[in-house]
PDB file of N, CA and C in Angstrom:
ATOM      1  N   UNK A   6     -60.833 -37.112  23.447  1.00  0.00           N
ATOM      2  CA  UNK A   6     -59.895 -37.592  22.203  1.00  0.00           C
ATOM      3  C   UNK A   6     -59.386 -38.753  22.612  1.00  0.00           C
ATOM      4  N   UNK A   7     -59.480 -39.710  21.925  1.00  0.00           N
ATOM      5  CA  UNK A   7     -58.882 -41.175  21.894  1.00  0.00           C
ATOM      6  C   UNK A   7     -57.390 -41.175  22.125  1.00  0.00           C
ATOM      7  N   UNK A   8     -57.008 -42.346  22.993  1.00  0.00           N
ATOM      8  CA  UNK A   8     -55.448 -42.332  23.364  1.00  0.00           C
ATOM      9  C   UNK A   8     -54.870 -42.878  21.990  1.00  0.00           C
ATOM     10  N   UNK A   9     -53.804 -42.131  21.786  1.00  0.00           N
ATOM     11  CA  UNK A   9     -53.142 -42.551  20.651  1.00  0.00           C
ATOM     12  C   UNK A   9     -52.182 -43.901  20.985  1.00  0.00           C
ATOM     13  N   UNK A  10     -52.124 -44.851  20.097  1.00  0.00           N
ATOM     14  CA  UNK A  10     -51.124 -46.063  20.162  1.00  0.00           C
ATOM     15  C   UNK A  10     -49.745 -45.702  20.115  1.00  0.00           C
ATOM     16  N   UNK A  11     -48.841 -46.131  20.831  1.00  0.00           N
ATOM     17  CA  UNK A  11     -47.554 -45.763  20.586  1.00  0.00           C
ATOM     18  C   UNK A  11     -46.760 -46.876  19.715  1.00  0.00           C
ATOM     19  N   UNK A  12     -46.349 -46.799  18.507  1.00  0.00           N
ATOM     20  CA  UNK A  12     -45.892 -47.884  17.764  1.00  0.00           C
ATOM     21  C   UNK A  12     -44.211 -47.789  17.771  1.00  0.00           C
ATOM     22  N   UNK A  13     -43.401 -46.784  18.217  1.00  0.00           N
ATOM     23  CA  UNK A  13     -42.094 -46.315  18.263  1.00  0.00           C
ATOM     24  C   UNK A  13     -41.579 -45.936  19.706  1.00  0.00           C
ATOM     25  N   UNK A  14     -40.572 -46.630  20.053  1.00  0.00           N
ATOM     26  CA  UNK A  14     -39.839 -46.031  21.033  1.00  0.00           C
ATOM     27  C   UNK A  14     -38.484 -45.247  20.702  1.00  0.00           C
ATOM     28  N   UNK A  15     -38.495 -44.060  20.821  1.00  0.00           N
ATOM     29  CA  UNK A  15     -37.296 -43.344  20.575  1.00  0.00           C
ATOM     30  C   UNK A  15     -36.128 -43.773  21.266  1.00  0.00           C
ATOM     31  N   UNK A  16     -35.082 -43.808  20.493  1.00  0.00           N
ATOM     32  CA  UNK A  16     -33.635 -44.378  21.182  1.00  0.00           C
ATOM     33  C   UNK A  16     -32.572 -43.207  20.849  1.00  0.00           C
ATOM     34  N   UNK A  17     -32.241 -42.498  21.697  1.00  0.00           N
ATOM     35  CA  UNK A  17     -30.978 -41.343  21.520  1.00  0.00           C
ATOM     36  C   UNK A  17     -29.823 -42.230  22.090  1.00  0.00           C
ATOM     37  N   UNK A  18     -28.723 -41.915  21.336  1.00  0.00           N
ATOM     38  CA  UNK A  18     -27.364 -42.435  21.685  1.00  0.00           C
ATOM     39  C   UNK A  18     -26.576 -41.378  21.052  1.00  0.00           C
ATOM     40  N   UNK A  19     -25.272 -41.309  21.756  1.00  0.00           N
ATOM     41  CA  UNK A  19     -24.184 -40.482  21.172  1.00  0.00           C
ATOM     42  C   UNK A  19     -23.173 -41.242  20.814  1.00  0.00           C
ATOM     43  N   UNK A  20     -23.052 -41.229  19.298  1.00  0.00           N
ATOM     44  CA  UNK A  20     -21.993 -42.371  18.729  1.00  0.00           C
ATOM     45  C   UNK A  20     -20.686 -41.525  18.191  1.00  0.00           C
ATOM     46  N   UNK A  21     -20.584 -40.377  18.611  1.00  0.00           N
ATOM     47  CA  UNK A  21     -19.256 -39.546  18.147  1.00  0.00           C
ATOM     48  C   UNK A  21     -18.215 -40.310  18.732  1.00  0.00           C
ATOM     49  N   UNK A  22     -18.183 -40.699  19.954  1.00  0.00           N
ATOM     50  CA  UNK A  22     -16.881 -41.216  20.533  1.00  0.00           C
ATOM     51  C   UNK A  22     -16.540 -42.808  20.204  1.00  0.00           C
ATOM     52  N   UNK A  23     -17.454 -43.208  19.328  1.00  0.00           N
ATOM     53  CA  UNK A  23     -17.142 -44.652  18.895  1.00  0.00           C
ATOM     54  C   UNK A  23     -16.219 -44.714  18.033  1.00  0.00           C
ATOM     55  N   UNK A  24     -15.267 -45.598  17.894  1.00  0.00           N
ATOM     56  CA  UNK A  24     -14.199 -45.629  16.973  1.00  0.00           C
ATOM     57  C   UNK A  24     -14.328 -47.029  15.945  1.00  0.00           C
ATOM     58  N   UNK A  25     -14.959 -47.678  16.240  1.00  0.00           N
ATOM     59  CA  UNK A  25     -14.988 -49.059  15.709  1.00  0.00           C
ATOM     60  C   UNK A  25     -16.557 -49.559  15.681  1.00  0.00           C
ATOM     61  N   UNK A  26     -16.936 -50.592  14.758  1.00  0.00           N
ATOM     62  CA  UNK A  26     -18.363 -51.200  14.777  1.00  0.00           C
ATOM     63  C   UNK A  26     -18.458 -51.920  16.306  1.00  0.00           C
ATOM     64  N   UNK A  27     -17.511 -52.413  17.059  1.00  0.00           N
ATOM     65  CA  UNK A  27     -17.786 -53.013  18.158  1.00  0.00           C
ATOM     66  C   UNK A  27     -18.219 -51.897  19.283  1.00  0.00           C
ATOM     67  N   UNK A  28     -17.474 -50.953  19.194  1.00  0.00           N
ATOM     68  CA  UNK A  28     -17.892 -49.675  20.080  1.00  0.00           C
ATOM     69  C   UNK A  28     -19.276 -49.218  19.832  1.00  0.00           C
ATOM     70  N   UNK A  29     -19.414 -49.130  18.763  1.00  0.00           N
ATOM     71  CA  UNK A  29     -20.934 -48.479  18.005  1.00  0.00           C
ATOM     72  C   UNK A  29     -21.995 -49.622  18.477  1.00  0.00           C
ATOM     73  N   UNK A  30     -21.630 -50.788  18.351  1.00  0.00           N
ATOM     74  CA  UNK A  30     -22.852 -51.988  18.728  1.00  0.00           C
ATOM     75  C   UNK A  30     -23.109 -52.105  19.937  1.00  0.00           C
ATOM     76  N   UNK A  31     -22.200 -51.949  21.163  1.00  0.00           N
ATOM     77  CA  UNK A  31     -22.079 -51.712  22.186  1.00  0.00           C
ATOM     78  C   UNK A  31     -22.673 -50.574  22.809  1.00  0.00           C
ATOM     79  N   UNK A  32     -22.854 -49.313  22.439  1.00  0.00           N
ATOM     80  CA  UNK A  32     -23.260 -48.036  22.749  1.00  0.00           C
ATOM     81  C   UNK A  32     -24.571 -47.889  22.204  1.00  0.00           C
ATOM     82  N   UNK A  33     -24.874 -48.556  20.983  1.00  0.00           N
ATOM     83  CA  UNK A  33     -26.209 -48.382  20.503  1.00  0.00           C
ATOM     84  C   UNK A  33     -27.115 -49.672  21.188  1.00  0.00           C
ATOM     85  N   UNK A  34     -26.473 -50.711  21.502  1.00  0.00           N
ATOM     86  CA  UNK A  34     -27.274 -51.734  22.384  1.00  0.00           C
ATOM     87  C   UNK A  34     -27.611 -51.335  23.822  1.00  0.00           C
ATOM     88  N   UNK A  35     -26.707 -50.690  24.409  1.00  0.00           N
ATOM     89  CA  UNK A  35     -27.037 -50.172  25.739  1.00  0.00           C
ATOM     90  C   UNK A  35     -28.264 -49.026  25.542  1.00  0.00           C
ATOM     91  N   UNK A  36     -28.194 -48.136  24.899  1.00  0.00           N
ATOM     92  CA  UNK A  36     -29.107 -47.152  24.516  1.00  0.00           C
ATOM     93  C   UNK A  36     -30.472 -47.712  24.154  1.00  0.00           C
ATOM     94  N   UNK A  37     -30.500 -48.696  23.401  1.00  0.00           N
ATOM     95  CA  UNK A  37     -31.750 -49.519  23.284  1.00  0.00           C
ATOM     96  C   UNK A  37     -32.381 -50.129  24.330  1.00  0.00           C
ATOM     97  N   UNK A  38     -31.569 -50.704  25.087  1.00  0.00           N
ATOM     98  CA  UNK A  38     -31.955 -51.534  26.375  1.00  0.00           C
ATOM     99  C   UNK A  38     -32.610 -50.472  27.568  1.00  0.00           C
ATOM    100  N   UNK A  39     -31.762 -49.503  27.430  1.00  0.00           N
ATOM    101  CA  UNK A  39     -32.068 -48.194  28.482  1.00  0.00           C
ATOM    102  C   UNK A  39     -33.398 -47.741  28.123  1.00  0.00           C
ATOM    103  N   UNK A  40     -33.683 -47.409  26.837  1.00  0.00           N
ATOM    104  CA  UNK A  40     -34.903 -46.828  26.359  1.00  0.00           C
ATOM    105  C   UNK A  40     -35.990 -48.080  26.446  1.00  0.00           C
ATOM    106  N   UNK A  41     -35.831 -49.168  26.036  1.00  0.00           N
ATOM    107  CA  UNK A  41     -36.854 -50.075  26.152  1.00  0.00           C
ATOM    108  C   UNK A  41     -37.298 -50.455  27.833  1.00  0.00           C
ATOM    109  N   UNK A  42     -36.348 -50.413  28.600  1.00  0.00           N
ATOM    110  CA  UNK A  42     -36.297 -50.921  30.008  1.00  0.00           C
ATOM    111  C   UNK A  42     -37.837 -50.263  30.488  1.00  0.00           C
ATOM    112  N   UNK A  43     -38.033 -48.903  30.066  1.00  0.00           N
ATOM    113  CA  UNK A  43     -39.206 -48.162  30.469  1.00  0.00           C
ATOM    114  C   UNK A  43     -40.329 -48.753  30.099  1.00  0.00           C
ATOM    115  N   UNK A  44     -40.294 -49.597  29.038  1.00  0.00           N
ATOM    116  CA  UNK A  44     -41.711 -50.011  28.185  1.00  0.00           C
ATOM    117  C   UNK A  44     -41.330 -51.678  28.015  1.00  0.00           C
ATOM    118  N   UNK A  45     -41.538 -52.315  29.093  1.00  0.00           N
ATOM    119  CA  UNK A  45     -41.324 -53.890  29.173  1.00  0.00           C
ATOM    120  C   UNK A  45     -42.029 -54.798  28.002  1.00  0.00           C
ATOM    121  N   UNK A  46     -43.173 -54.380  27.573  1.00  0.00           N
ATOM    122  CA  UNK A  46     -44.104 -55.239  26.582  1.00  0.00           C
ATOM    123  C   UNK A  46     -43.241 -54.929  25.254  1.00  0.00           C
ATOM    124  N   UNK A  47     -42.856 -53.718  25.109  1.00  0.00           N
ATOM    125  CA  UNK A  47     -41.925 -53.449  23.650  1.00  0.00           C
ATOM    126  C   UNK A  47     -40.702 -54.324  23.679  1.00  0.00           C
ATOM    127  N   UNK A  48     -39.986 -54.838  24.922  1.00  0.00           N
ATOM    128  CA  UNK A  48     -38.725 -55.552  24.759  1.00  0.00           C
ATOM    129  C   UNK A  48     -39.351 -57.054  24.283  1.00  0.00           C
ATOM    130  N   UNK A  49     -40.424 -57.451  24.816  1.00  0.00           N
ATOM    131  CA  UNK A  49     -41.011 -58.643  24.417  1.00  0.00           C
ATOM    132  C   UNK A  49     -41.127 -58.744  23.099  1.00  0.00           C
ATOM    133  N   UNK A  50     -41.669 -57.680  22.420  1.00  0.00           N
ATOM    134  CA  UNK A  50     -42.123 -57.797  21.122  1.00  0.00           C
ATOM    135  C   UNK A  50     -40.826 -57.717  20.289  1.00  0.00           C
ATOM    136  N   UNK A  51     -39.871 -56.988  20.492  1.00  0.00           N
ATOM    137  CA  UNK A  51     -38.462 -57.179  20.107  1.00  0.00           C
ATOM    138  C   UNK A  51     -37.824 -58.576  20.221  1.00  0.00           C
ATOM    139  N   UNK A  52     -37.731 -58.966  21.110  1.00  0.00           N
ATOM    140  CA  UNK A  52     -37.136 -60.524  21.463  1.00  0.00           C
ATOM    141  C   UNK A  52     -38.004 -61.443  20.590  1.00  0.00           C
ATOM    142  N   UNK A  53     -39.029 -61.122  20.331  1.00  0.00           N
ATOM    143  CA  UNK A  53     -40.007 -62.158  19.592  1.00  0.00           C
ATOM    144  C   UNK A  53     -39.555 -62.043  18.127  1.00  0.00           C
ATOM    145  N   UNK A  54     -39.490 -60.562  17.714  1.00  0.00           N
ATOM    146  CA  UNK A  54     -39.372 -60.485  16.356  1.00  0.00           C
ATOM    147  C   UNK A  54     -37.813 -60.933  16.069  1.00  0.00           C
ATOM    148  N   UNK A  55     -36.749 -60.776  16.937  1.00  0.00           N
ATOM    149  CA  UNK A  55     -35.192 -61.317  16.993  1.00  0.00           C
ATOM    150  C   UNK A  55     -35.321 -62.826  16.499  1.00  0.00           C
ATOM    151  N   UNK A  56     -36.164 -63.424  16.843  1.00  0.00           N
ATOM    152  CA  UNK A  56     -36.143 -64.897  16.689  1.00  0.00           C
ATOM    153  C   UNK A  56     -36.502 -65.200  15.168  1.00  0.00           C
ATOM    154  N   UNK A  57     -36.917 -64.335  14.415  1.00  0.00           N
ATOM    155  CA  UNK A  57     -37.113 -64.596  13.012  1.00  0.00           C
ATOM    156  C   UNK A  57     -35.849 -64.111  12.389  1.00  0.00           C
ATOM    157  N   UNK A  58     -34.833 -63.679  12.822  1.00  0.00           N
ATOM    158  CA  UNK A  58     -33.478 -63.206  12.108  1.00  0.00           C
ATOM    159  C   UNK A  58     -32.730 -64.392  12.166  1.00  0.00           C
ATOM    160  N   UNK A  59     -32.333 -64.761  10.708  1.00  0.00           N
ATOM    161  CA  UNK A  59     -31.480 -65.934  10.733  1.00  0.00           C
ATOM    162  C   UNK A  59     -30.041 -65.361  10.111  1.00  0.00           C
ATOM    163  N   UNK A  60     -28.903 -65.624  10.760  1.00  0.00           N
ATOM    164  CA  UNK A  60     -27.705 -65.334  10.118  1.00  0.00           C
ATOM    165  C   UNK A  60     -27.119 -66.332   9.052  1.00  0.00           C
ATOM    166  N   UNK A  61     -26.353 -65.787   8.270  1.00  0.00           N
ATOM    167  CA  UNK A  61     -25.805 -66.667   6.861  1.00  0.00           C
ATOM    168  C   UNK A  61     -24.488 -66.382   7.036  1.00  0.00           C
ATOM    169  N   UNK A  62     -23.472 -67.281   7.083  1.00  0.00           N
ATOM    170  CA  UNK A  62     -22.164 -67.084   7.062  1.00  0.00           C
ATOM    171  C   UNK A  62     -21.907 -67.963   5.779  1.00  0.00           C
ATOM    172  N   UNK A  63     -20.926 -67.388   5.007  1.00  0.00           N
ATOM    173  CA  UNK A  63     -20.507 -67.937   3.824  1.00  0.00           C
ATOM    174  C   UNK A  63     -19.243 -67.410   3.457  1.00  0.00           C
ATOM    175  N   UNK A  64     -18.460 -68.318   2.530  1.00  0.00           N
ATOM    176  CA  UNK A  64     -17.064 -67.944   2.042  1.00  0.00           C
ATOM    177  C   UNK A  64     -17.117 -68.078   0.766  1.00  0.00           C
ATOM    178  N   UNK A  65     -16.573 -66.704   0.071  1.00  0.00           N
ATOM    179  CA  UNK A  65     -16.497 -66.738  -1.362  1.00  0.00           C
ATOM    180  C   UNK A  65     -15.593 -67.767  -1.978  1.00  0.00           C
ATOM    181  N   UNK A  66     -15.833 -68.275  -2.811  1.00  0.00           N
ATOM    182  CA  UNK A  66     -15.171 -69.592  -3.281  1.00  0.00           C
ATOM    183  C   UNK A  66     -13.678 -69.213  -4.193  1.00  0.00           C
ATOM    184  N   UNK A  67     -13.910 -67.950  -4.609  1.00  0.00           N
ATOM    185  CA  UNK A  67     -12.748 -67.355  -5.364  1.00  0.00           C
ATOM    186  C   UNK A  67     -11.859 -66.750  -4.577  1.00  0.00           C
ATOM    187  N   UNK A  68     -12.233 -65.913  -3.743  1.00  0.00           N
ATOM    188  CA  UNK A  68     -11.419 -64.861  -2.899  1.00  0.00           C
ATOM    189  C   UNK A  68     -11.196 -65.634  -1.523  1.00  0.00           C
ATOM    190  N   UNK A  69     -11.802 -66.260  -1.041  1.00  0.00           N
ATOM    191  CA  UNK A  69     -11.835 -67.179   0.164  1.00  0.00           C
ATOM    192  C   UNK A  69     -12.200 -65.940   1.534  1.00  0.00           C
ATOM    193  N   UNK A  70     -12.692 -64.946   0.857  1.00  0.00           N
ATOM    194  CA  UNK A  70     -13.128 -63.947   2.130  1.00  0.00           C
ATOM    195  C   UNK A  70     -14.569 -64.409   2.576  1.00  0.00           C
ATOM    196  N   UNK A  71     -14.614 -64.356   3.880  1.00  0.00           N
ATOM    197  CA  UNK A  71     -15.849 -64.681   4.573  1.00  0.00           C
ATOM    198  C   UNK A  71     -16.846 -63.589   4.438  1.00  0.00           C
ATOM    199  N   UNK A  72     -18.052 -63.797   4.371  1.00  0.00           N
ATOM    200  CA  UNK A  72     -19.193 -62.674   4.350  1.00  0.00           C
ATOM    201  C   UNK A  72     -20.285 -63.179   5.541  1.00  0.00           C
ATOM    202  N   UNK A  73     -20.782 -62.273   6.024  1.00  0.00           N
ATOM    203  CA  UNK A  73     -21.994 -62.497   7.136  1.00  0.00           C
ATOM    204  C   UNK A  73     -23.179 -61.617   6.436  1.00  0.00           C
ATOM    205  N   UNK A  74     -24.318 -62.351   6.532  1.00  0.00           N
ATOM    206  CA  UNK A  74     -25.530 -61.772   6.109  1.00  0.00           C
ATOM    207  C   UNK A  74     -26.714 -62.235   7.046  1.00  0.00           C
ATOM    208  N   UNK A  75     -27.778 -61.428   7.067  1.00  0.00           N
ATOM    209  CA  UNK A  75     -29.086 -61.866   7.808  1.00  0.00           C
ATOM    210  C   UNK A  75     -30.217 -61.762   6.796  1.00  0.00           C
ATOM    211  N   UNK A  76     -30.845 -62.682   7.015  1.00  0.00           N
ATOM    212  CA  UNK A  76     -32.355 -63.000   6.497  1.00  0.00           C
ATOM    213  C   UNK A  76     -33.454 -63.154   7.427  1.00  0.00           C
ATOM    214  N   UNK A  77     -34.550 -62.634   7.168  1.00  0.00           N
ATOM    215  CA  UNK A  77     -35.909 -62.690   8.104  1.00  0.00           C
ATOM    216  C   UNK A  77     -36.534 -63.590   7.659  1.00  0.00           C
ATOM    217  N   UNK A  78     -37.164 -64.543   8.630  1.00  0.00           N
ATOM    218  CA  UNK A  78     -37.754 -65.648   8.178  1.00  0.00           C
ATOM    219  C   UNK A  78     -39.409 -65.621   8.732  1.00  0.00           C
ATOM    220  N   UNK A  79     -40.258 -65.616   8.001  1.00  0.00           N
ATOM    221  CA  UNK A  79     -41.682 -65.739   8.945  1.00  0.00           C
ATOM    222  C   UNK A  79     -41.972 -67.173   9.656  1.00  0.00           C
ATOM    223  N   UNK A  80     -41.110 -68.187   9.216  1.00  0.00           N
ATOM    224  CA  UNK A  80     -41.376 -69.480   9.986  1.00  0.00           C
ATOM    225  C   UNK A  80     -41.414 -69.365  11.602  1.00  0.00           C
ATOM    226  N   UNK A  81     -42.237 -69.844  12.302  1.00  0.00           N
ATOM    227  CA  UNK A  81     -42.445 -69.705  13.452  1.00  0.00           C
ATOM    228  C   UNK A  81     -42.753 -71.082  14.016  1.00  0.00           C
TER     229      UNK A  81
END
C-alpha cells in the first residue's frame, strides 16, 4: 500500500474561554503553532503562503468608519 501524502494538519483549540477577538486570535495562534511545530516543513509552507496576503485599510468617506480587509496576491 502506497504511503498517503498528508495535506492537512489538524488543529485543536478550546475557544470557549475566549471573550474577545484578541483572546481568540492568541488562543488559535498558539494552537496552530503547537500543531505545526511537530511538522516543520508545513510551517515553511504556511509562512510562504502568508507572504501573498495583502492587508487593505480604508476609511469610509461618508461615515469615517475604518475598515480592514485582506486580499491574496499571486505576485512573487
